[in-house]
Amino acid sequence: MKDKTLDYALRTTWLTVQKMYNEEAAKFDSTMATGFTLLSIDPEKGTPSTALGPKMGMEATSLSRILKAMEERGLIERQPNPEDGRGVLIHLTDFGKEKRDYSREKVLTFNNAIRNNISEEKLDHFYEVAELINDMITNKRIYEQNK
């Protein structure tokens, strides 16, 4: 993969991870996006709907579709936010908490498998590089650097 561009390595790796998670989720009539959303909702206090999009790095329209489907499946319920009368808190149902635990288990299994096969030093470098790439993009130091 050394001959490939960085974005190619990132994209193909992420697509492979996404496919793996979707295959696991499909066994339980779910998707990776649903699992990721379940993991992003505070299981005790709920999460404001407006905080979920930024927390997950998703656009509001995509998140809205996922939340609607999750509500229809009985995974979540929307409740008024007692601290903000205009807002809504997303709460997990008991069924949602059960599916959240399953999603968490799959993520931990993936992480443990990687940690058992890749040295701590290499993982530290991976995280460092990922953080630098995110920082460069967030601070517009890719295409704006020559302006």
Short mmCIF file of N, CA and C in Angstrom, two decimals:
data_model
loop_
_atom_site.label_atom_id
_atom_site.label_comp_id
_atom_site.label_asym_id
_atom_site.label_seq_id
_atom_site.Cartn_x
_atom_site.Cartn_y
_atom_site.Cartn_z
N MET A 1 0.81 -1.19 0.00
CA MET A 1 0.00 0.00 0.00
C MET A 1 0.86 1.27 0.00
N LYS A 2 2.18 1.09 0.13
CA LYS A 2 3.07 2.26 0.15
C LYS A 2 3.01 3.08 -1.13
N ASP A 3 2.69 2.44 -2.25
CA ASP A 3 2.64 3.16 -3.52
C ASP A 3 1.36 3.96 -3.69
N LYS A 4 0.40 3.77 -2.81
CA LYS A 4 -0.89 4.43 -2.92
C LYS A 4 -0.86 5.80 -2.23
N THR A 5 -1.82 6.63 -2.57
CA THR A 5 -1.91 7.93 -1.89
C THR A 5 -2.45 7.73 -0.48
N LEU A 6 -2.21 8.70 0.38
CA LEU A 6 -2.68 8.62 1.76
C LEU A 6 -4.21 8.52 1.81
N ASP A 7 -4.88 9.32 0.99
CA ASP A 7 -6.35 9.28 1.03
C ASP A 7 -6.87 7.92 0.57
N TYR A 8 -6.15 7.28 -0.35
CA TYR A 8 -6.56 5.94 -0.79
C TYR A 8 -6.46 4.96 0.37
N ALA A 9 -5.35 5.01 1.11
CA ALA A 9 -5.16 4.10 2.25
C ALA A 9 -6.23 4.35 3.31
N LEU A 10 -6.49 5.61 3.61
CA LEU A 10 -7.52 5.95 4.59
C LEU A 10 -8.90 5.46 4.15
N ARG A 11 -9.23 5.78 2.91
CA ARG A 11 -10.57 5.45 2.38
C ARG A 11 -10.79 3.94 2.31
N THR A 12 -9.84 3.21 1.75
CA THR A 12 -10.04 1.76 1.61
C THR A 12 -10.06 1.06 2.97
N THR A 13 -9.23 1.54 3.89
CA THR A 13 -9.23 0.95 5.23
C THR A 13 -10.57 1.21 5.91
N TRP A 14 -11.04 2.47 5.84
CA TRP A 14 -12.32 2.78 6.48
C TRP A 14 -13.45 1.99 5.83
N LEU A 15 -13.46 1.87 4.51
CA LEU A 15 -14.52 1.12 3.84
C LEU A 15 -14.51 -0.35 4.26
N THR A 16 -13.32 -0.90 4.47
CA THR A 16 -13.21 -2.28 4.93
C THR A 16 -13.75 -2.43 6.35
N VAL A 17 -13.41 -1.48 7.22
CA VAL A 17 -13.92 -1.50 8.59
C VAL A 17 -15.44 -1.35 8.57
N GLN A 18 -15.92 -0.42 7.78
CA GLN A 18 -17.37 -0.18 7.67
C GLN A 18 -18.10 -1.43 7.18
N LYS A 19 -17.52 -2.09 6.19
CA LYS A 19 -18.13 -3.32 5.66
C LYS A 19 -18.18 -4.40 6.74
N MET A 20 -17.10 -4.53 7.50
CA MET A 20 -17.04 -5.53 8.57
C MET A 20 -18.14 -5.25 9.60
N TYR A 21 -18.24 -3.99 10.05
CA TYR A 21 -19.26 -3.64 11.04
C TYR A 21 -20.67 -3.85 10.48
N ASN A 22 -20.89 -3.48 9.23
CA ASN A 22 -22.21 -3.66 8.63
C ASN A 22 -22.57 -5.14 8.50
N GLU A 23 -21.58 -5.98 8.19
CA GLU A 23 -21.84 -7.43 8.12
C GLU A 23 -22.25 -7.97 9.49
N GLU A 24 -21.57 -7.51 10.54
CA GLU A 24 -21.93 -7.94 11.89
C GLU A 24 -23.30 -7.42 12.28
N ALA A 25 -23.56 -6.16 11.98
CA ALA A 25 -24.84 -5.55 12.34
C ALA A 25 -26.00 -6.20 11.58
N ALA A 26 -25.76 -6.60 10.34
CA ALA A 26 -26.81 -7.22 9.52
C ALA A 26 -27.31 -8.52 10.14
N LYS A 27 -26.45 -9.19 10.88
CA LYS A 27 -26.86 -10.43 11.55
C LYS A 27 -27.98 -10.17 12.55
N PHE A 28 -28.12 -8.91 12.96
CA PHE A 28 -29.13 -8.52 13.93
C PHE A 28 -30.06 -7.45 13.37
N ASP A 29 -30.21 -7.48 12.03
CA ASP A 29 -31.11 -6.56 11.34
C ASP A 29 -30.81 -5.10 11.71
N SER A 30 -29.53 -4.74 11.64
CA SER A 30 -29.13 -3.39 11.98
C SER A 30 -28.07 -2.91 11.00
N THR A 31 -27.51 -1.72 11.27
CA THR A 31 -26.44 -1.15 10.45
C THR A 31 -25.36 -0.58 11.34
N MET A 32 -24.21 -0.32 10.74
CA MET A 32 -23.12 0.30 11.47
C MET A 32 -23.54 1.68 11.96
N ALA A 33 -24.26 2.43 11.12
CA ALA A 33 -24.69 3.78 11.49
C ALA A 33 -25.60 3.75 12.71
N THR A 34 -26.46 2.76 12.79
CA THR A 34 -27.33 2.62 13.96
C THR A 34 -26.49 2.31 15.20
N GLY A 35 -25.54 1.40 15.08
CA GLY A 35 -24.67 1.05 16.20
C GLY A 35 -23.86 2.25 16.67
N PHE A 36 -23.33 3.02 15.74
CA PHE A 36 -22.55 4.21 16.07
C PHE A 36 -23.43 5.23 16.79
N THR A 37 -24.65 5.37 16.34
CA THR A 37 -25.58 6.30 16.98
C THR A 37 -25.91 5.83 18.39
N LEU A 38 -26.18 4.55 18.55
CA LEU A 38 -26.45 4.00 19.88
C LEU A 38 -25.30 4.28 20.84
N LEU A 39 -24.08 4.14 20.36
CA LEU A 39 -22.91 4.37 21.20
C LEU A 39 -22.69 5.85 21.51
N SER A 40 -23.28 6.72 20.72
CA SER A 40 -23.11 8.16 20.91
C SER A 40 -24.15 8.77 21.84
N ILE A 41 -25.15 8.00 22.22
CA ILE A 41 -26.22 8.48 23.10
C ILE A 41 -25.89 8.08 24.53
N ASP A 42 -25.95 9.04 25.44
CA ASP A 42 -25.69 8.76 26.85
C ASP A 42 -26.77 7.81 27.35
N PRO A 43 -26.40 6.61 27.80
CA PRO A 43 -27.41 5.61 28.17
C PRO A 43 -28.19 5.96 29.44
N GLU A 44 -27.68 6.88 30.24
CA GLU A 44 -28.37 7.25 31.48
C GLU A 44 -29.17 8.54 31.34
N LYS A 45 -28.53 9.58 30.83
CA LYS A 45 -29.15 10.91 30.79
C LYS A 45 -29.79 11.25 29.45
N GLY A 46 -29.50 10.47 28.43
CA GLY A 46 -29.95 10.84 27.09
C GLY A 46 -29.00 11.88 26.53
N THR A 47 -29.21 12.25 25.28
CA THR A 47 -28.35 13.21 24.61
C THR A 47 -29.21 14.18 23.82
N PRO A 48 -28.93 15.49 23.91
CA PRO A 48 -29.69 16.44 23.09
C PRO A 48 -29.54 16.10 21.61
N SER A 49 -30.63 16.14 20.89
CA SER A 49 -30.57 15.79 19.47
C SER A 49 -29.62 16.70 18.72
N THR A 50 -29.54 17.97 19.12
CA THR A 50 -28.65 18.91 18.43
C THR A 50 -27.17 18.62 18.68
N ALA A 51 -26.86 17.88 19.74
CA ALA A 51 -25.46 17.55 20.05
C ALA A 51 -25.00 16.29 19.32
N LEU A 52 -25.94 15.47 18.88
CA LEU A 52 -25.55 14.20 18.26
C LEU A 52 -24.82 14.37 16.94
N GLY A 53 -25.33 15.23 16.07
CA GLY A 53 -24.70 15.43 14.75
C GLY A 53 -23.24 15.80 14.86
N PRO A 54 -22.93 16.89 15.58
CA PRO A 54 -21.52 17.27 15.73
C PRO A 54 -20.68 16.19 16.42
N LYS A 55 -21.26 15.52 17.40
CA LYS A 55 -20.54 14.48 18.13
C LYS A 55 -20.15 13.33 17.19
N MET A 56 -21.02 13.06 16.23
CA MET A 56 -20.79 11.94 15.32
C MET A 56 -20.17 12.37 14.00
N GLY A 57 -20.06 13.68 13.78
CA GLY A 57 -19.54 14.17 12.51
C GLY A 57 -20.49 13.92 11.36
N MET A 58 -21.80 14.04 11.64
CA MET A 58 -22.82 13.78 10.61
C MET A 58 -23.64 15.02 10.34
N GLU A 59 -24.14 15.11 9.13
CA GLU A 59 -25.07 16.16 8.76
C GLU A 59 -26.42 15.88 9.39
N ALA A 60 -27.16 16.94 9.67
CA ALA A 60 -28.45 16.81 10.34
C ALA A 60 -29.44 15.96 9.56
N THR A 61 -29.45 16.06 8.23
CA THR A 61 -30.43 15.30 7.45
C THR A 61 -30.16 13.80 7.52
N SER A 62 -28.89 13.41 7.47
CA SER A 62 -28.54 11.99 7.58
C SER A 62 -28.90 11.46 8.95
N LEU A 63 -28.55 12.23 9.97
CA LEU A 63 -28.85 11.83 11.34
C LEU A 63 -30.35 11.74 11.57
N SER A 64 -31.08 12.66 11.01
CA SER A 64 -32.54 12.66 11.16
C SER A 64 -33.16 11.37 10.63
N ARG A 65 -32.68 10.92 9.49
CA ARG A 65 -33.18 9.65 8.90
C ARG A 65 -32.85 8.48 9.81
N ILE A 66 -31.63 8.45 10.34
CA ILE A 66 -31.22 7.35 11.22
C ILE A 66 -32.08 7.36 12.49
N LEU A 67 -32.27 8.54 13.09
CA LEU A 67 -33.06 8.63 14.32
C LEU A 67 -34.50 8.21 14.08
N LYS A 68 -35.06 8.59 12.94
CA LYS A 68 -36.44 8.21 12.62
C LYS A 68 -36.55 6.69 12.53
N ALA A 69 -35.60 6.06 11.85
CA ALA A 69 -35.61 4.60 11.71
C ALA A 69 -35.41 3.93 13.08
N MET A 70 -34.54 4.50 13.91
CA MET A 70 -34.30 3.93 15.23
C MET A 70 -35.53 4.05 16.11
N GLU A 71 -36.23 5.16 15.98
CA GLU A 71 -37.45 5.34 16.77
C GLU A 71 -38.52 4.35 16.32
N GLU A 72 -38.64 4.15 15.03
CA GLU A 72 -39.61 3.18 14.49
C GLU A 72 -39.30 1.76 14.95
N ARG A 73 -38.03 1.45 15.15
CA ARG A 73 -37.62 0.11 15.60
C ARG A 73 -37.69 -0.03 17.12
N GLY A 74 -37.99 1.05 17.82
CA GLY A 74 -38.11 0.99 19.27
C GLY A 74 -36.78 1.05 20.01
N LEU A 75 -35.75 1.58 19.36
CA LEU A 75 -34.44 1.69 19.98
C LEU A 75 -34.28 2.96 20.81
N ILE A 76 -34.97 4.01 20.39
CA ILE A 76 -34.87 5.31 21.07
C ILE A 76 -36.25 5.90 21.26
N GLU A 77 -36.30 6.89 22.13
CA GLU A 77 -37.51 7.71 22.26
C GLU A 77 -37.06 9.14 22.47
N ARG A 78 -37.87 10.05 21.95
CA ARG A 78 -37.57 11.47 22.09
C ARG A 78 -38.38 12.02 23.26
N GLN A 79 -37.70 12.82 24.09
CA GLN A 79 -38.38 13.43 25.24
C GLN A 79 -38.00 14.90 25.28
N PRO A 80 -38.90 15.74 25.77
CA PRO A 80 -38.56 17.17 25.88
C PRO A 80 -37.34 17.35 26.79
N ASN A 81 -36.50 18.30 26.44
CA ASN A 81 -35.33 18.61 27.25
C ASN A 81 -35.75 19.54 28.39
N PRO A 82 -35.66 19.09 29.63
CA PRO A 82 -36.12 19.91 30.75
C PRO A 82 -35.30 21.20 30.91
N GLU A 83 -34.08 21.22 30.38
CA GLU A 83 -33.22 22.41 30.49
C GLU A 83 -33.39 23.36 29.32
N ASP A 84 -34.04 22.91 28.26
CA ASP A 84 -34.25 23.74 27.08
C ASP A 84 -35.59 23.35 26.46
N GLY A 85 -36.60 24.15 26.72
CA GLY A 85 -37.95 23.83 26.27
C GLY A 85 -38.08 23.63 24.77
N ARG A 86 -37.14 24.18 24.01
CA ARG A 86 -37.20 24.03 22.55
C ARG A 86 -36.53 22.74 22.09
N GLY A 87 -35.71 22.16 22.96
CA GLY A 87 -34.90 21.02 22.56
C GLY A 87 -35.52 19.67 22.89
N VAL A 88 -34.91 18.66 22.34
CA VAL A 88 -35.35 17.28 22.53
C VAL A 88 -34.15 16.45 22.98
N LEU A 89 -34.38 15.58 23.96
CA LEU A 89 -33.37 14.62 24.38
C LEU A 89 -33.68 13.27 23.74
N ILE A 90 -32.65 12.63 23.24
CA ILE A 90 -32.78 11.29 22.69
C ILE A 90 -32.39 10.32 23.80
N HIS A 91 -33.32 9.44 24.16
CA HIS A 91 -33.08 8.43 25.19
C HIS A 91 -33.13 7.05 24.58
N LEU A 92 -32.31 6.15 25.09
CA LEU A 92 -32.35 4.76 24.67
C LEU A 92 -33.48 4.05 25.40
N THR A 93 -34.19 3.21 24.69
CA THR A 93 -35.17 2.33 25.33
C THR A 93 -34.39 1.15 25.91
N ASP A 94 -35.07 0.27 26.62
CA ASP A 94 -34.39 -0.93 27.12
C ASP A 94 -33.83 -1.74 25.96
N PHE A 95 -34.62 -1.83 24.87
CA PHE A 95 -34.17 -2.54 23.67
C PHE A 95 -32.95 -1.82 23.08
N GLY A 96 -32.97 -0.50 23.06
CA GLY A 96 -31.84 0.27 22.56
C GLY A 96 -30.59 0.06 23.40
N LYS A 97 -30.76 -0.03 24.72
CA LYS A 97 -29.61 -0.28 25.60
C LYS A 97 -29.02 -1.66 25.35
N GLU A 98 -29.91 -2.61 25.09
CA GLU A 98 -29.46 -3.97 24.77
C GLU A 98 -28.63 -3.97 23.48
N LYS A 99 -29.14 -3.29 22.45
CA LYS A 99 -28.42 -3.21 21.18
C LYS A 99 -27.14 -2.38 21.31
N ARG A 100 -27.15 -1.38 22.19
CA ARG A 100 -25.96 -0.57 22.44
C ARG A 100 -24.86 -1.45 23.04
N ASP A 101 -25.24 -2.29 23.99
CA ASP A 101 -24.26 -3.20 24.60
C ASP A 101 -23.66 -4.13 23.56
N TYR A 102 -24.49 -4.60 22.64
CA TYR A 102 -24.00 -5.46 21.57
C TYR A 102 -23.01 -4.69 20.69
N SER A 103 -23.37 -3.46 20.33
CA SER A 103 -22.49 -2.64 19.49
C SER A 103 -21.17 -2.38 20.20
N ARG A 104 -21.23 -2.08 21.47
CA ARG A 104 -20.03 -1.82 22.27
C ARG A 104 -19.13 -3.05 22.28
N GLU A 105 -19.73 -4.20 22.44
CA GLU A 105 -18.97 -5.46 22.45
C GLU A 105 -18.23 -5.65 21.12
N LYS A 106 -18.89 -5.36 20.01
CA LYS A 106 -18.26 -5.53 18.69
C LYS A 106 -17.11 -4.55 18.50
N VAL A 107 -17.28 -3.31 18.96
CA VAL A 107 -16.21 -2.31 18.84
C VAL A 107 -15.01 -2.74 19.70
N LEU A 108 -15.28 -3.20 20.92
CA LEU A 108 -14.19 -3.63 21.80
C LEU A 108 -13.48 -4.86 21.25
N THR A 109 -14.23 -5.77 20.64
CA THR A 109 -13.63 -6.96 20.02
C THR A 109 -12.68 -6.53 18.91
N PHE A 110 -13.13 -5.60 18.07
CA PHE A 110 -12.28 -5.08 16.98
C PHE A 110 -11.02 -4.45 17.56
N ASN A 111 -11.20 -3.55 18.54
CA ASN A 111 -10.05 -2.87 19.14
C ASN A 111 -9.07 -3.85 19.78
N ASN A 112 -9.58 -4.83 20.49
CA ASN A 112 -8.70 -5.82 21.13
C ASN A 112 -7.94 -6.64 20.10
N ALA A 113 -8.62 -7.01 19.01
CA ALA A 113 -7.94 -7.78 17.96
C ALA A 113 -6.81 -6.98 17.34
N ILE A 114 -7.04 -5.68 17.10
CA ILE A 114 -5.99 -4.83 16.54
C ILE A 114 -4.85 -4.69 17.54
N ARG A 115 -5.19 -4.42 18.80
CA ARG A 115 -4.16 -4.23 19.84
C ARG A 115 -3.34 -5.51 20.06
N ASN A 116 -3.95 -6.66 19.85
CA ASN A 116 -3.23 -7.92 20.03
C ASN A 116 -2.31 -8.25 18.85
N ASN A 117 -2.48 -7.54 17.74
CA ASN A 117 -1.70 -7.84 16.54
C ASN A 117 -0.79 -6.71 16.07
N ILE A 118 -0.91 -5.55 16.70
CA ILE A 118 -0.09 -4.40 16.30
C ILE A 118 0.55 -3.83 17.57
N SER A 119 1.82 -3.55 17.50
CA SER A 119 2.54 -3.07 18.69
C SER A 119 1.99 -1.73 19.17
N GLU A 120 2.17 -1.50 20.46
CA GLU A 120 1.72 -0.24 21.07
C GLU A 120 2.41 0.95 20.40
N GLU A 121 3.67 0.78 20.07
CA GLU A 121 4.43 1.85 19.41
C GLU A 121 3.81 2.22 18.05
N LYS A 122 3.48 1.20 17.26
CA LYS A 122 2.87 1.46 15.96
C LYS A 122 1.49 2.11 16.11
N LEU A 123 0.73 1.66 17.10
CA LEU A 123 -0.59 2.27 17.34
C LEU A 123 -0.45 3.72 17.78
N ASP A 124 0.55 4.00 18.62
CA ASP A 124 0.79 5.38 19.03
C ASP A 124 1.09 6.26 17.82
N HIS A 125 1.90 5.74 16.90
CA HIS A 125 2.22 6.49 15.68
C HIS A 125 0.96 6.69 14.83
N PHE A 126 0.15 5.64 14.74
CA PHE A 126 -1.10 5.73 13.97
C PHE A 126 -1.98 6.86 14.52
N TYR A 127 -2.18 6.86 15.85
CA TYR A 127 -3.01 7.90 16.46
C TYR A 127 -2.41 9.29 16.27
N GLU A 128 -1.10 9.37 16.37
CA GLU A 128 -0.43 10.66 16.19
C GLU A 128 -0.64 11.18 14.77
N VAL A 129 -0.46 10.31 13.78
CA VAL A 129 -0.65 10.71 12.39
C VAL A 129 -2.11 11.09 12.13
N ALA A 130 -3.04 10.28 12.64
CA ALA A 130 -4.47 10.58 12.44
C ALA A 130 -4.81 11.94 13.05
N GLU A 131 -4.27 12.22 14.23
CA GLU A 131 -4.54 13.50 14.90
C GLU A 131 -3.96 14.66 14.08
N LEU A 132 -2.76 14.49 13.56
CA LEU A 132 -2.15 15.54 12.74
C LEU A 132 -2.94 15.79 11.46
N ILE A 133 -3.39 14.72 10.81
CA ILE A 133 -4.19 14.88 9.59
C ILE A 133 -5.49 15.62 9.91
N ASN A 134 -6.17 15.21 10.98
CA ASN A 134 -7.41 15.89 11.38
C ASN A 134 -7.15 17.36 11.68
N ASP A 135 -6.07 17.64 12.39
CA ASP A 135 -5.73 19.02 12.73
C ASP A 135 -5.46 19.85 11.48
N MET A 136 -4.71 19.29 10.56
CA MET A 136 -4.41 20.02 9.32
C MET A 136 -5.67 20.32 8.52
N ILE A 137 -6.58 19.37 8.47
CA ILE A 137 -7.82 19.58 7.73
C ILE A 137 -8.71 20.58 8.46
N THR A 138 -8.88 20.38 9.77
CA THR A 138 -9.73 21.26 10.56
C THR A 138 -9.25 22.71 10.50
N ASN A 139 -7.95 22.90 10.52
CA ASN A 139 -7.39 24.25 10.51
C ASN A 139 -7.04 24.74 9.11
N LYS A 140 -7.63 24.05 8.13
CA LYS A 140 -7.52 24.46 6.72
C LYS A 140 -6.07 24.67 6.28
N ARG A 141 -5.22 23.70 6.65
CA ARG A 141 -3.82 23.80 6.27
C ARG A 141 -3.49 22.87 5.10
N ILE A 142 -4.48 22.48 4.34
CA ILE A 142 -4.22 21.64 3.17
C ILE A 142 -4.29 22.50 1.91
N TYR A 143 -5.47 22.98 1.59
CA TYR A 143 -5.65 23.74 0.35
C TYR A 143 -5.50 25.24 0.55
N GLU A 144 -5.51 25.69 1.79
CA GLU A 144 -5.43 27.11 2.06
C GLU A 144 -3.99 27.54 2.38
N GLN A 145 -3.06 26.59 2.40
CA GLN A 145 -1.70 26.89 2.87
C GLN A 145 -0.94 27.91 2.01
N ASN A 146 -1.28 28.01 0.74
CA ASN A 146 -0.55 28.92 -0.15
C ASN A 146 -1.21 30.29 -0.28
N LYS A 147 -2.28 30.52 0.44
CA LYS A 147 -3.00 31.79 0.31
C LYS A 147 -2.45 32.83 1.23
#
